[in-house]
Short mmCIF file of N, CA, C and O in Angstrom, two decimals:
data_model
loop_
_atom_site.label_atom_id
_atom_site.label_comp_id
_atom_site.label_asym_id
_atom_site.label_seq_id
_atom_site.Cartn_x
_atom_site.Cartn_y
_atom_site.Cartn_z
N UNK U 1 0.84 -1.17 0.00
CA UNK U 1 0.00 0.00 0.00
C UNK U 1 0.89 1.24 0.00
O UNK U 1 1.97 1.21 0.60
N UNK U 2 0.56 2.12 -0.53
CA UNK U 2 1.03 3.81 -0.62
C UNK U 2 1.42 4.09 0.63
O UNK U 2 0.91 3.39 1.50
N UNK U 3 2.22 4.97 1.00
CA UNK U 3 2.10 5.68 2.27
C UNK U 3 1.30 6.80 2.36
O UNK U 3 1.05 7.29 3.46
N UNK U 4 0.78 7.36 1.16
CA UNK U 4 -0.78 8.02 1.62
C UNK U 4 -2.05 7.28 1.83
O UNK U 4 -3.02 7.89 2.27
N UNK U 5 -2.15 5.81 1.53
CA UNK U 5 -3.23 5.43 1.92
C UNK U 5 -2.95 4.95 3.39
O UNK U 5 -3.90 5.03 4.17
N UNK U 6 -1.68 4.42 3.91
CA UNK U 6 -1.25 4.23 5.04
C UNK U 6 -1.73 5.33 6.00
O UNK U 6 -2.38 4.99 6.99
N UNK U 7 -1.37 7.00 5.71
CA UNK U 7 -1.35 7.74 6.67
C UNK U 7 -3.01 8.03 6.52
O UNK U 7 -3.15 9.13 7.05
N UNK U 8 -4.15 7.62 6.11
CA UNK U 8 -5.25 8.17 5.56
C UNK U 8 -5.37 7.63 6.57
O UNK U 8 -5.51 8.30 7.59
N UNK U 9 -5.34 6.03 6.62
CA UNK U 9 -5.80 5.13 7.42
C UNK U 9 -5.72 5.17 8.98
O UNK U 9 -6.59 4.88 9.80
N UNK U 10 -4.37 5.64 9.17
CA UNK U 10 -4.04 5.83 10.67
C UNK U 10 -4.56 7.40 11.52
O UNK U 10 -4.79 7.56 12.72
N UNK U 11 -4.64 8.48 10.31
CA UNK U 11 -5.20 9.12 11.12
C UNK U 11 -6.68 9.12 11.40
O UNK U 11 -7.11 9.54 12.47
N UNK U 12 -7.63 8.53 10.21
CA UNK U 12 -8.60 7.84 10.70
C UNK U 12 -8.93 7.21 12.09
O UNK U 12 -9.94 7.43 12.77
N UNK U 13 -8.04 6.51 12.34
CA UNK U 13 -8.04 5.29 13.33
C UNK U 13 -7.67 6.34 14.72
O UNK U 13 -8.18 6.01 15.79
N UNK U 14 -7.01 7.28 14.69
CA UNK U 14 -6.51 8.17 15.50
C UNK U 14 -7.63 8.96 15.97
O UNK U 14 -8.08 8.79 17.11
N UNK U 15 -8.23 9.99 15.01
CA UNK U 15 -9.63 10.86 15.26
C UNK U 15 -10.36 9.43 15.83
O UNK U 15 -10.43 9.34 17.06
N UNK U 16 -10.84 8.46 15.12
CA UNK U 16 -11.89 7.88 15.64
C UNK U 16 -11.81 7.21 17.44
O UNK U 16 -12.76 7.20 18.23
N UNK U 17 -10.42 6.72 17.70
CA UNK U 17 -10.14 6.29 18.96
C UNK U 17 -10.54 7.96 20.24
O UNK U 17 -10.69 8.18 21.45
N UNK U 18 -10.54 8.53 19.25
CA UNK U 18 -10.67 9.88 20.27
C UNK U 18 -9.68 10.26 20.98
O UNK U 18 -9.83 10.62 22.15
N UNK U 19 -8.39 10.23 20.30
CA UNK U 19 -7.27 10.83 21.18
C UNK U 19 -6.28 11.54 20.14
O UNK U 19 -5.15 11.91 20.48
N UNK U 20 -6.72 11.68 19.03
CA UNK U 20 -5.92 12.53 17.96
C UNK U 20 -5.40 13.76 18.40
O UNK U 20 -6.19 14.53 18.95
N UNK U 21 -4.06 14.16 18.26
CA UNK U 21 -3.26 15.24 18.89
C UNK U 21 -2.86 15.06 19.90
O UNK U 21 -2.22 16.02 20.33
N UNK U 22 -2.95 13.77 20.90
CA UNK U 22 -2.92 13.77 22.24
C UNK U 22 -3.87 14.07 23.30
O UNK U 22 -3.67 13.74 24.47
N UNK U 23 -5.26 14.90 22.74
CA UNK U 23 -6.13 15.55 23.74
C UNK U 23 -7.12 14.64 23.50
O UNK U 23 -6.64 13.73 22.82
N UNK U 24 -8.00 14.50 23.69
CA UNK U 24 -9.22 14.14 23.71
C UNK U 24 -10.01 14.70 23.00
O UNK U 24 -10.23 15.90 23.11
N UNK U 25 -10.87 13.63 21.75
CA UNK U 25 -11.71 14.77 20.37
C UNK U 25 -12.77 13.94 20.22
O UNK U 25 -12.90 12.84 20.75
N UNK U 26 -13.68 14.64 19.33
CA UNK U 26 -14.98 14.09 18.83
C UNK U 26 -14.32 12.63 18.32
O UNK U 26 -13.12 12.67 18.07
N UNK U 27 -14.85 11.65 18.20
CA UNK U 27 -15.22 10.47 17.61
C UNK U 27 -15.56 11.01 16.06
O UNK U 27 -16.55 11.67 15.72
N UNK U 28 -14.50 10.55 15.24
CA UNK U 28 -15.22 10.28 13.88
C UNK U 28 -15.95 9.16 13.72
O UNK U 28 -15.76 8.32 14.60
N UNK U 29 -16.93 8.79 12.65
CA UNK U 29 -18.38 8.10 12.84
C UNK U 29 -18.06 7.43 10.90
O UNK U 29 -17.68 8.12 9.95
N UNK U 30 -18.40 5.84 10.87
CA UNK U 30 -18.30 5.31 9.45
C UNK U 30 -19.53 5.86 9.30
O UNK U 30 -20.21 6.01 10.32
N UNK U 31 -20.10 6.29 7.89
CA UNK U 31 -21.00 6.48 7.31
C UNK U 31 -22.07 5.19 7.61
O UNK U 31 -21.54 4.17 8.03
N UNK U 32 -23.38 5.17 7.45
CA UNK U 32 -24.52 4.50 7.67
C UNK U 32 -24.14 3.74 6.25
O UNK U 32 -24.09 2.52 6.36
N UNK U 33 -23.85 4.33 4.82
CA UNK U 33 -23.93 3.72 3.82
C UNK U 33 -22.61 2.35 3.72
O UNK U 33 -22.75 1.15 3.49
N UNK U 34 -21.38 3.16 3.99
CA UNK U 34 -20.45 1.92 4.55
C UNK U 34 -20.77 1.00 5.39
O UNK U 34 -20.85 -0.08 4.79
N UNK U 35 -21.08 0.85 6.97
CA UNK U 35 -21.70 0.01 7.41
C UNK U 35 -23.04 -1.02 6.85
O UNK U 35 -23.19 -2.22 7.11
N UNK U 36 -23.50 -0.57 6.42
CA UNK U 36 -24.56 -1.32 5.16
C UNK U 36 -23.91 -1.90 4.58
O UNK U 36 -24.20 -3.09 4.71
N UNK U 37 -22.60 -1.64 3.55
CA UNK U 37 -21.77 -2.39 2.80
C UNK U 37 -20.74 -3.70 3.30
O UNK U 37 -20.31 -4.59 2.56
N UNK U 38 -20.49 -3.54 4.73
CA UNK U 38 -20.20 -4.06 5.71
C UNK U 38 -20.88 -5.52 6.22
O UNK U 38 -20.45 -6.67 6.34
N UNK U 39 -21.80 -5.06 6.37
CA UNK U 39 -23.14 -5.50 7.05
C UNK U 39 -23.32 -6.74 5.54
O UNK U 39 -23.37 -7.93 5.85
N UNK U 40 -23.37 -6.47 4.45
CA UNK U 40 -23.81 -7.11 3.15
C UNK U 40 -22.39 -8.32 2.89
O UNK U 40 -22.39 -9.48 2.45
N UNK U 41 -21.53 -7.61 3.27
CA UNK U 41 -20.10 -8.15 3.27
C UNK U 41 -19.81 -9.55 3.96
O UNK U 41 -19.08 -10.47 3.59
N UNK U 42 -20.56 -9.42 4.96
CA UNK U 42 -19.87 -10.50 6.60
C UNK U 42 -21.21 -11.24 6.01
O UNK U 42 -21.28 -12.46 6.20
N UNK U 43 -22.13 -10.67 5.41
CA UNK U 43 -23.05 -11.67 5.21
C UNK U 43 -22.74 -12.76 4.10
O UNK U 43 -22.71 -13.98 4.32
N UNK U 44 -22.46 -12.01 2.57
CA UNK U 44 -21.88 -12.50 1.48
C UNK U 44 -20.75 -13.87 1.90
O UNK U 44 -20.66 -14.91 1.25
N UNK U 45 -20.03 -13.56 3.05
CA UNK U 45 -18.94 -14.27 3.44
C UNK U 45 -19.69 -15.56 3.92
O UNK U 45 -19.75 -16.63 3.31
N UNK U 46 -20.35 -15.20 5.32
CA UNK U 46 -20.76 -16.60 5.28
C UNK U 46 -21.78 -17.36 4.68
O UNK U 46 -22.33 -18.40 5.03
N UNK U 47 -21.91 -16.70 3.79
CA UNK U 47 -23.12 -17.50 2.39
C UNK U 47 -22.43 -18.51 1.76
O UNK U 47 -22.66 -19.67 1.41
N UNK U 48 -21.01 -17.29 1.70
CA UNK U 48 -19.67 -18.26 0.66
C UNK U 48 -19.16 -19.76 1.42
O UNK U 48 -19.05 -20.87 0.89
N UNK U 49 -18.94 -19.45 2.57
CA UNK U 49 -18.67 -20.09 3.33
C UNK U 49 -19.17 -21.65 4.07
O UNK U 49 -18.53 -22.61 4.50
N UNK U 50 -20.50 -21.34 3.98
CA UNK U 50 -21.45 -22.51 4.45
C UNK U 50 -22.13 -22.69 3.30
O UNK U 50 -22.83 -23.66 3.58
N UNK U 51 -22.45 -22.32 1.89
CA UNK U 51 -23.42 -22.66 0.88
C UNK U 51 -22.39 -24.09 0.40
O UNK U 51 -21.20 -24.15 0.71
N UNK U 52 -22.98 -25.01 -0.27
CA UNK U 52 -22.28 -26.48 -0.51
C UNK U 52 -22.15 -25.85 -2.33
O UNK U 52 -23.09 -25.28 -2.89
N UNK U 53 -21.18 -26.06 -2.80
CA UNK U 53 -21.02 -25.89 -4.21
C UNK U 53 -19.94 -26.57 -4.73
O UNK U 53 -18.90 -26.86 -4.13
N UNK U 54 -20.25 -26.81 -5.96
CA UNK U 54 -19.53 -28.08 -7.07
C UNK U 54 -18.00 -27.82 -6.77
O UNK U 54 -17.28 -26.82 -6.72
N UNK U 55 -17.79 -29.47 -6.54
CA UNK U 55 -16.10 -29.27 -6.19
C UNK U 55 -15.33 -29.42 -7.53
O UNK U 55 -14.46 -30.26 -7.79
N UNK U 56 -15.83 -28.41 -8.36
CA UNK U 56 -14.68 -28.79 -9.42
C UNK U 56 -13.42 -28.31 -9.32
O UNK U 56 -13.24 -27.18 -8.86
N UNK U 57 -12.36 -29.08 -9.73
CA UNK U 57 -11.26 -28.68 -9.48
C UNK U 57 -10.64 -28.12 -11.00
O UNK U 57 -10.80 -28.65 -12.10
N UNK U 58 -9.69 -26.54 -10.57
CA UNK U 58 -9.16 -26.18 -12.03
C UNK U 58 -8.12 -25.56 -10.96
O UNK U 58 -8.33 -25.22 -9.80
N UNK U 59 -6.67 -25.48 -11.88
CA UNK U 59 -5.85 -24.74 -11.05
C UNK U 59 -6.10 -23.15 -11.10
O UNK U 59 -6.13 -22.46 -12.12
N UNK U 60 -6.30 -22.67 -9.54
CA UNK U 60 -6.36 -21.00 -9.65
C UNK U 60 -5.62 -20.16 -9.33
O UNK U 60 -4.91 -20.42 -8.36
N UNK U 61 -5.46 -18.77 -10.01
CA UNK U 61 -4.75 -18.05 -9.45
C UNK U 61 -3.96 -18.41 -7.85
O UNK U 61 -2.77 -18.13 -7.66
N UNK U 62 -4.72 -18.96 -6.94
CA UNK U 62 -4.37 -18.60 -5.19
C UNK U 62 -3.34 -20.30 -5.53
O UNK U 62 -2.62 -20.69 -4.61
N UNK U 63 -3.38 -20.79 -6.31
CA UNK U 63 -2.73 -21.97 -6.09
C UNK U 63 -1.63 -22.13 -7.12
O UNK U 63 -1.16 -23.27 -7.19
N UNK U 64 -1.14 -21.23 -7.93
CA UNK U 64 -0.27 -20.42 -8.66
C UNK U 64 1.32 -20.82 -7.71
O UNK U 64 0.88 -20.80 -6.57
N UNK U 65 2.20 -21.02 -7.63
CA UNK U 65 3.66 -21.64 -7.14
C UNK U 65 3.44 -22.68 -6.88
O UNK U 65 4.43 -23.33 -7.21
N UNK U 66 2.35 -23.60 -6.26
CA UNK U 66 2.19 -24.91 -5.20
C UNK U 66 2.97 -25.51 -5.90
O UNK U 66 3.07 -24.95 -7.00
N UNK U 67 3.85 -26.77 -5.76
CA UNK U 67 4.33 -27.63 -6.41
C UNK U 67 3.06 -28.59 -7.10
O UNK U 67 1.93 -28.78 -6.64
N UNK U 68 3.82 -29.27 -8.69
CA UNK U 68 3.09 -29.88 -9.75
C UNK U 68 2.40 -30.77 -9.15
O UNK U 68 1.18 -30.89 -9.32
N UNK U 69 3.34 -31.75 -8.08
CA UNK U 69 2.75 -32.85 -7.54
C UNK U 69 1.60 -32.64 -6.78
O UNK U 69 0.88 -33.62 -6.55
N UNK U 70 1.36 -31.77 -6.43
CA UNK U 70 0.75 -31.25 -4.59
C UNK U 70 -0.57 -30.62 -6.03
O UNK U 70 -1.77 -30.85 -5.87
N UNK U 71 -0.18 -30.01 -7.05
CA UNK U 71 -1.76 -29.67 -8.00
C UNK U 71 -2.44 -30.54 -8.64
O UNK U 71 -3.63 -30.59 -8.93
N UNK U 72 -0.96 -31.71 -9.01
CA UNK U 72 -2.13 -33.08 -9.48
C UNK U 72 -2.80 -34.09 -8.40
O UNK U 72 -3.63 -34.99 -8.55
N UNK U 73 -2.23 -33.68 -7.44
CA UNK U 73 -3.09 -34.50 -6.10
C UNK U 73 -3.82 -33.96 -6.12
O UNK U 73 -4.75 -34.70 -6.45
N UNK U 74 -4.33 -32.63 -5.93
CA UNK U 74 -5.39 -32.03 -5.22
C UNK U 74 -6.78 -32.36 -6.62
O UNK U 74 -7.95 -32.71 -6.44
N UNK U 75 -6.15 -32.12 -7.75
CA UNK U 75 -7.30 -32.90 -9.10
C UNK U 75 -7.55 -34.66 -8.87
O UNK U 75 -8.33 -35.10 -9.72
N UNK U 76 -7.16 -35.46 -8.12
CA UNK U 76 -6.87 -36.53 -8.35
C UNK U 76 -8.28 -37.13 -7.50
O UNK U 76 -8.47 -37.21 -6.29
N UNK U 77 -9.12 -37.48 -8.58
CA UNK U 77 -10.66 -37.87 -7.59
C UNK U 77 -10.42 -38.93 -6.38
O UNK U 77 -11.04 -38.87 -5.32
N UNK U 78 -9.67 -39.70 -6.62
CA UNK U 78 -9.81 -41.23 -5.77
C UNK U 78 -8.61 -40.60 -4.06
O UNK U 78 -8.40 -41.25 -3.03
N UNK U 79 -8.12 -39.28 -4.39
CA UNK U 79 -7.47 -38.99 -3.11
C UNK U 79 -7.84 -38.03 -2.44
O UNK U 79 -7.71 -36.96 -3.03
N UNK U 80 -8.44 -37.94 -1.01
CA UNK U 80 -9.55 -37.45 -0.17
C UNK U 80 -8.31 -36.48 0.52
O UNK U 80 -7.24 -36.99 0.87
N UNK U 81 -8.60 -34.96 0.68
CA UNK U 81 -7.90 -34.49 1.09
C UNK U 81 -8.32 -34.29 2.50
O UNK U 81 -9.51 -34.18 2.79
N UNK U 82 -7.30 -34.24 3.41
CA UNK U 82 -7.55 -34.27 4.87
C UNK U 82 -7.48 -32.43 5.33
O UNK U 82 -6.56 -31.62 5.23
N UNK U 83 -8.96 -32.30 5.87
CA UNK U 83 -9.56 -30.78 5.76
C UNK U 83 -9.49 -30.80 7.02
O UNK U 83 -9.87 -31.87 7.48
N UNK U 84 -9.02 -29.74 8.11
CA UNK U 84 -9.05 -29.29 9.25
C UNK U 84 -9.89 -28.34 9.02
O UNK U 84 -9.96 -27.46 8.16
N UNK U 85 -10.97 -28.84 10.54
CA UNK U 85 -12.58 -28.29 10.28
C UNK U 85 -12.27 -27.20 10.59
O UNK U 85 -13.04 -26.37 10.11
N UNK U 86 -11.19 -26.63 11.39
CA UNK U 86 -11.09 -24.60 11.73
C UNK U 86 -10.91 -23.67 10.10
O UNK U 86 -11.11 -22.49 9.84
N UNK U 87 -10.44 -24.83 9.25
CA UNK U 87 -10.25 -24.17 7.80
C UNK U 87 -11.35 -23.39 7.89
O UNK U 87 -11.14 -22.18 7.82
N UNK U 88 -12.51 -23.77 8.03
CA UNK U 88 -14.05 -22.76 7.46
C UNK U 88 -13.85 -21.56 8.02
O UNK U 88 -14.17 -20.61 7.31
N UNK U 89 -13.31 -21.24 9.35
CA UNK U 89 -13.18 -20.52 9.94
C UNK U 89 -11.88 -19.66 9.81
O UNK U 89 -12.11 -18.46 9.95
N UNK U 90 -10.96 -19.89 9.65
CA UNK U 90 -10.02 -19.13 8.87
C UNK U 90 -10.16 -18.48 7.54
O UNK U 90 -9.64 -17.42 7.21
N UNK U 91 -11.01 -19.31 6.74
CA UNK U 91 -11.16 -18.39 5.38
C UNK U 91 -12.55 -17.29 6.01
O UNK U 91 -12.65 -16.11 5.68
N UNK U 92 -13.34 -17.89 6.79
CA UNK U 92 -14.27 -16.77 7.46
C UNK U 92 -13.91 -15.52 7.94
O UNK U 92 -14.19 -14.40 7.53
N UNK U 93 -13.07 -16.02 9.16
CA UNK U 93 -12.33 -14.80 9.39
C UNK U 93 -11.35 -13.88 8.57
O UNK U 93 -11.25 -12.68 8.81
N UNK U 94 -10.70 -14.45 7.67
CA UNK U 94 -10.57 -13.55 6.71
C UNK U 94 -11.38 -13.07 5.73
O UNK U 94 -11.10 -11.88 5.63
N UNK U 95 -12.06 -13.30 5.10
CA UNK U 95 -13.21 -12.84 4.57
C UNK U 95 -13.46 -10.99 5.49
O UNK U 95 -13.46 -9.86 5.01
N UNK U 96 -13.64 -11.51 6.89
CA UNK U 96 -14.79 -10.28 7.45
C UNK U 96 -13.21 -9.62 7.96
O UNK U 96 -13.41 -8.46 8.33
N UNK U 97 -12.27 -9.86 8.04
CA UNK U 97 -10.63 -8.76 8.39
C UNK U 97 -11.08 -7.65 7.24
O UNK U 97 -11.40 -6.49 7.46
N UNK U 98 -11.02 -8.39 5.85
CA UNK U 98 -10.82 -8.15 4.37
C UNK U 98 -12.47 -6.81 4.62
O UNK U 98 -12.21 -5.61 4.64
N UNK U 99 -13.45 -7.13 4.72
CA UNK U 99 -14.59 -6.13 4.70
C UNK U 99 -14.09 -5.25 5.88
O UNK U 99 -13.97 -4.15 5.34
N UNK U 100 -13.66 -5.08 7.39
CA UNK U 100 -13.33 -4.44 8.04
C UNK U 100 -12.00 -3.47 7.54
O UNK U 100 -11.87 -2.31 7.92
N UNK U 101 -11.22 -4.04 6.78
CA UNK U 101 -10.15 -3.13 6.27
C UNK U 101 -10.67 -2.14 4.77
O UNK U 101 -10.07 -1.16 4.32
N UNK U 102 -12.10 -2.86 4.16
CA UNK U 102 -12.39 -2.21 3.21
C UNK U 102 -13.16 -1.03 3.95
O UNK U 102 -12.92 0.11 3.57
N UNK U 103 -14.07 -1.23 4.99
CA UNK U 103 -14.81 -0.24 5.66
C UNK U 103 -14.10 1.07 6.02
O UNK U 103 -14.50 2.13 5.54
N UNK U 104 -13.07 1.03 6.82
CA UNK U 104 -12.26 1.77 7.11
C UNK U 104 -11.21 2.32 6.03
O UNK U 104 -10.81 3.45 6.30
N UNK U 105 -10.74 1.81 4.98
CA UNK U 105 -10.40 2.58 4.19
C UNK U 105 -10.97 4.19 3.33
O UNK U 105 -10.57 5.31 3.01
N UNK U 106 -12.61 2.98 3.25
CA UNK U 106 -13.47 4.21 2.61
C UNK U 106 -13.88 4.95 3.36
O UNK U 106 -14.30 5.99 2.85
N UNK U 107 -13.98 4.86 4.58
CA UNK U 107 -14.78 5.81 5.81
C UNK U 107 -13.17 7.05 6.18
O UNK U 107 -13.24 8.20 6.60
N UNK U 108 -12.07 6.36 5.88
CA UNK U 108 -11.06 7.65 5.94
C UNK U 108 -10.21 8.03 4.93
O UNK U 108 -9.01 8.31 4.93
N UNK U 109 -11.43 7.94 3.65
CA UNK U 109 -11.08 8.53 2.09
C UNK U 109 -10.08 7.85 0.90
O UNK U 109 -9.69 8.33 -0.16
N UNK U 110 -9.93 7.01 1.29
CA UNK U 110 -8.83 6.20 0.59
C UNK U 110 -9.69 6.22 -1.11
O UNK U 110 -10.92 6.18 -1.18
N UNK U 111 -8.92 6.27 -2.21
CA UNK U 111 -9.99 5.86 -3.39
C UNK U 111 -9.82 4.35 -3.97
O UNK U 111 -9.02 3.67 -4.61
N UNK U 112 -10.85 4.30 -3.46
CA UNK U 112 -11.17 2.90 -3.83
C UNK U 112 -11.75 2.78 -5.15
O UNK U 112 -12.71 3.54 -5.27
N UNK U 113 -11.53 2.18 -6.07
CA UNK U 113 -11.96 2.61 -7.11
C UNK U 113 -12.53 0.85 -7.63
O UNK U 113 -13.05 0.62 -8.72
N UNK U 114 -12.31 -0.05 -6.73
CA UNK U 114 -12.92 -1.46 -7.21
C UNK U 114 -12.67 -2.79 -6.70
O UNK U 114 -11.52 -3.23 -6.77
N UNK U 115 -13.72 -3.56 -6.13
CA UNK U 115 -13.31 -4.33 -4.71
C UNK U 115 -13.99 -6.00 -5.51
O UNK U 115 -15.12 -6.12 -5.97
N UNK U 116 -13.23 -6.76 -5.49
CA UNK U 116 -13.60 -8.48 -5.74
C UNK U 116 -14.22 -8.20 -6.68
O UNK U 116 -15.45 -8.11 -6.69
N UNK U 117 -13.05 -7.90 -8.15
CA UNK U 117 -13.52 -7.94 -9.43
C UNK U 117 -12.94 -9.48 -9.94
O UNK U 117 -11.99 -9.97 -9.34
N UNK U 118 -13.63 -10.23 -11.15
CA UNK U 118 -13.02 -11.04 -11.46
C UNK U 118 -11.49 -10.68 -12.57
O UNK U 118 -11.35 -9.67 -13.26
N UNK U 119 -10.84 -11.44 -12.47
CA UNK U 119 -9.47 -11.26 -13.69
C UNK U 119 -9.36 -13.18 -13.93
O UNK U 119 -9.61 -14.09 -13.14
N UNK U 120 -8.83 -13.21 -15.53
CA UNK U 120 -8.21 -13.93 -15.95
C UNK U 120 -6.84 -14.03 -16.67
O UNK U 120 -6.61 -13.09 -17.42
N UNK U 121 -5.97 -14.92 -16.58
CA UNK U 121 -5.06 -14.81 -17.27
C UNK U 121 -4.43 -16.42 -18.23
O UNK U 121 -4.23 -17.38 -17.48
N UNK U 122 -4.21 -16.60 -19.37
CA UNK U 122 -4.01 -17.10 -19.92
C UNK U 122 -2.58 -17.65 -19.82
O UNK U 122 -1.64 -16.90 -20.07
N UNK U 123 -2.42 -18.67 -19.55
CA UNK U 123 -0.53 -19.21 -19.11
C UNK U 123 -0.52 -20.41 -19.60
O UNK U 123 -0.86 -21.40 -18.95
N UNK U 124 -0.11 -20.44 -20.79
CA UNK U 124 0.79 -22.16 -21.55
C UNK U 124 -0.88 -22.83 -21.94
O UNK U 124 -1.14 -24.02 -21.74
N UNK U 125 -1.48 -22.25 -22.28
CA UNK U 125 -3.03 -22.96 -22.67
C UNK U 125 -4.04 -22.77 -21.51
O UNK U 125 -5.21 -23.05 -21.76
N UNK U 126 -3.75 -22.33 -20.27
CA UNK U 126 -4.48 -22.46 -19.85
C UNK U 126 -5.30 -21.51 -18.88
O UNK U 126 -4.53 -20.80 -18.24
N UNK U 127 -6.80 -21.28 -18.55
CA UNK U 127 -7.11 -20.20 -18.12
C UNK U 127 -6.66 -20.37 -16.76
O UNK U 127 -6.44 -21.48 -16.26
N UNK U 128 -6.51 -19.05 -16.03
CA UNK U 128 -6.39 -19.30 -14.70
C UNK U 128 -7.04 -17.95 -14.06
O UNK U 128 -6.69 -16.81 -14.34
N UNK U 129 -8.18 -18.38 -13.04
CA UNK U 129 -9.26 -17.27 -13.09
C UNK U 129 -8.97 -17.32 -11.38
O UNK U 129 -8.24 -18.15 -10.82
N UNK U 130 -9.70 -16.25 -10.74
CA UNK U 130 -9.05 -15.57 -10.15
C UNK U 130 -10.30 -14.10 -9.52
O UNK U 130 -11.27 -13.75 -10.20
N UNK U 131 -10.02 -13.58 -8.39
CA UNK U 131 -10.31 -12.31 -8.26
C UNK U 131 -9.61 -11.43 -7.34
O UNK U 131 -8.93 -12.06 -6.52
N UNK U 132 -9.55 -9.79 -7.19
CA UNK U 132 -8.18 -9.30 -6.92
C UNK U 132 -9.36 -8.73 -5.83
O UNK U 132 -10.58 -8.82 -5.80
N UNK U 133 -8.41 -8.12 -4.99
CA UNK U 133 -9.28 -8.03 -3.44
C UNK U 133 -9.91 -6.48 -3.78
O UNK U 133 -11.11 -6.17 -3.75
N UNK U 134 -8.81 -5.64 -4.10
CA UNK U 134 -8.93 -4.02 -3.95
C UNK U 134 -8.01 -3.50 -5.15
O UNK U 134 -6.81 -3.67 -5.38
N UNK U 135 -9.02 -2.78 -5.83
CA UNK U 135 -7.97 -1.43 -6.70
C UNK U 135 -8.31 -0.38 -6.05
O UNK U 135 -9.47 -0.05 -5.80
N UNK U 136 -7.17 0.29 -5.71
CA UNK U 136 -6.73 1.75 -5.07
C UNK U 136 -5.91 2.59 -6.13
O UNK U 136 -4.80 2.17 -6.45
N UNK U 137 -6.38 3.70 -6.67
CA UNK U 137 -6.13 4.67 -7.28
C UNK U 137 -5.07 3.88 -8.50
O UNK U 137 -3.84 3.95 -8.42
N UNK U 138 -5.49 3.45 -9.14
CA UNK U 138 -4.84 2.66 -10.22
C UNK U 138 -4.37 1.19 -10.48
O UNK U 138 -4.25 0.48 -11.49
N UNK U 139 -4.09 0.98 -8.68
CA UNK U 139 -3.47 -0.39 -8.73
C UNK U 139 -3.93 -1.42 -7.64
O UNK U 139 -4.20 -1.17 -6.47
N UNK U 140 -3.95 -2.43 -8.19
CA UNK U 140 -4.71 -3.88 -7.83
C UNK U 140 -3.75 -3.95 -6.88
O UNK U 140 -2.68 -3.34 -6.89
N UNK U 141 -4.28 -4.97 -5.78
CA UNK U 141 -4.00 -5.59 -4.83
C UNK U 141 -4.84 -6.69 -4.11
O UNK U 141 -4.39 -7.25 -3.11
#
């Protein structure tokens, strides 16, 4: 991240804790419309999260370095991968970090200009699809 979206962020976090300058200040307040977006967010997540959907397997973007062996296992129907049940909960909790860091960006002006768009990219034949978390003033992340 920029170090202007860095310092956007912290003095945000500063006014809002109510101790900006050292003295004691008004509380800055997220907008009603951000919290709504928020609110739609933590929900979207655990929709994603607990809804049951087709296990097809294609290699994706997030699995992009893994070793060859470790991507043809994970395609390999007859081998059951051993899932630690806190997984749901780790991609959960990140999920709602990811909406709490988007909230607060936009509530202390950051330009956000585009949040969990899809991208594809084409590598040696093959698609590899994908979505990018945040574009900020030009550039993906």
């Amino acid at each position: 991240m920029s170090n202007e979206v860095l310092t956007k962020v912290q003095l945000f976090l500063d006014e809002a804790s109510g101790v900006a300058g050292g003295k004691s200040s008004t509380r800055c307040s997220i907008p009603p419309a951000i919290i709504e977006e928020f609110k739609e967010a933590c929900g979207h997540a655990l929709e994603r999260q607990f809804t049951k959907r087709e296990n097809e397997h294609r290699i994706r973007m997030s699995g992009v370095g893994k070793p060859l062996c470790q991507q043809k296992l994970d395609n390999d129907p007859d081998v059951i991968p051993q899932v630690d049940y806190t997984l749901i909960m780790k991609f959960l909790l990140g999920d709602i970090i990811e909406a709490i860091a988007i909230a607060i960006m936009k509530s202390a002006g950051v330009n956000i200009q585009d949040e969990q768009k899809p991208v594809s990219m084409n590598i040696g034949g093959i698609e590899l699809k994908g979505t990018y978390d945040v574009r900020i003033d030009d550039k993906i992340y």
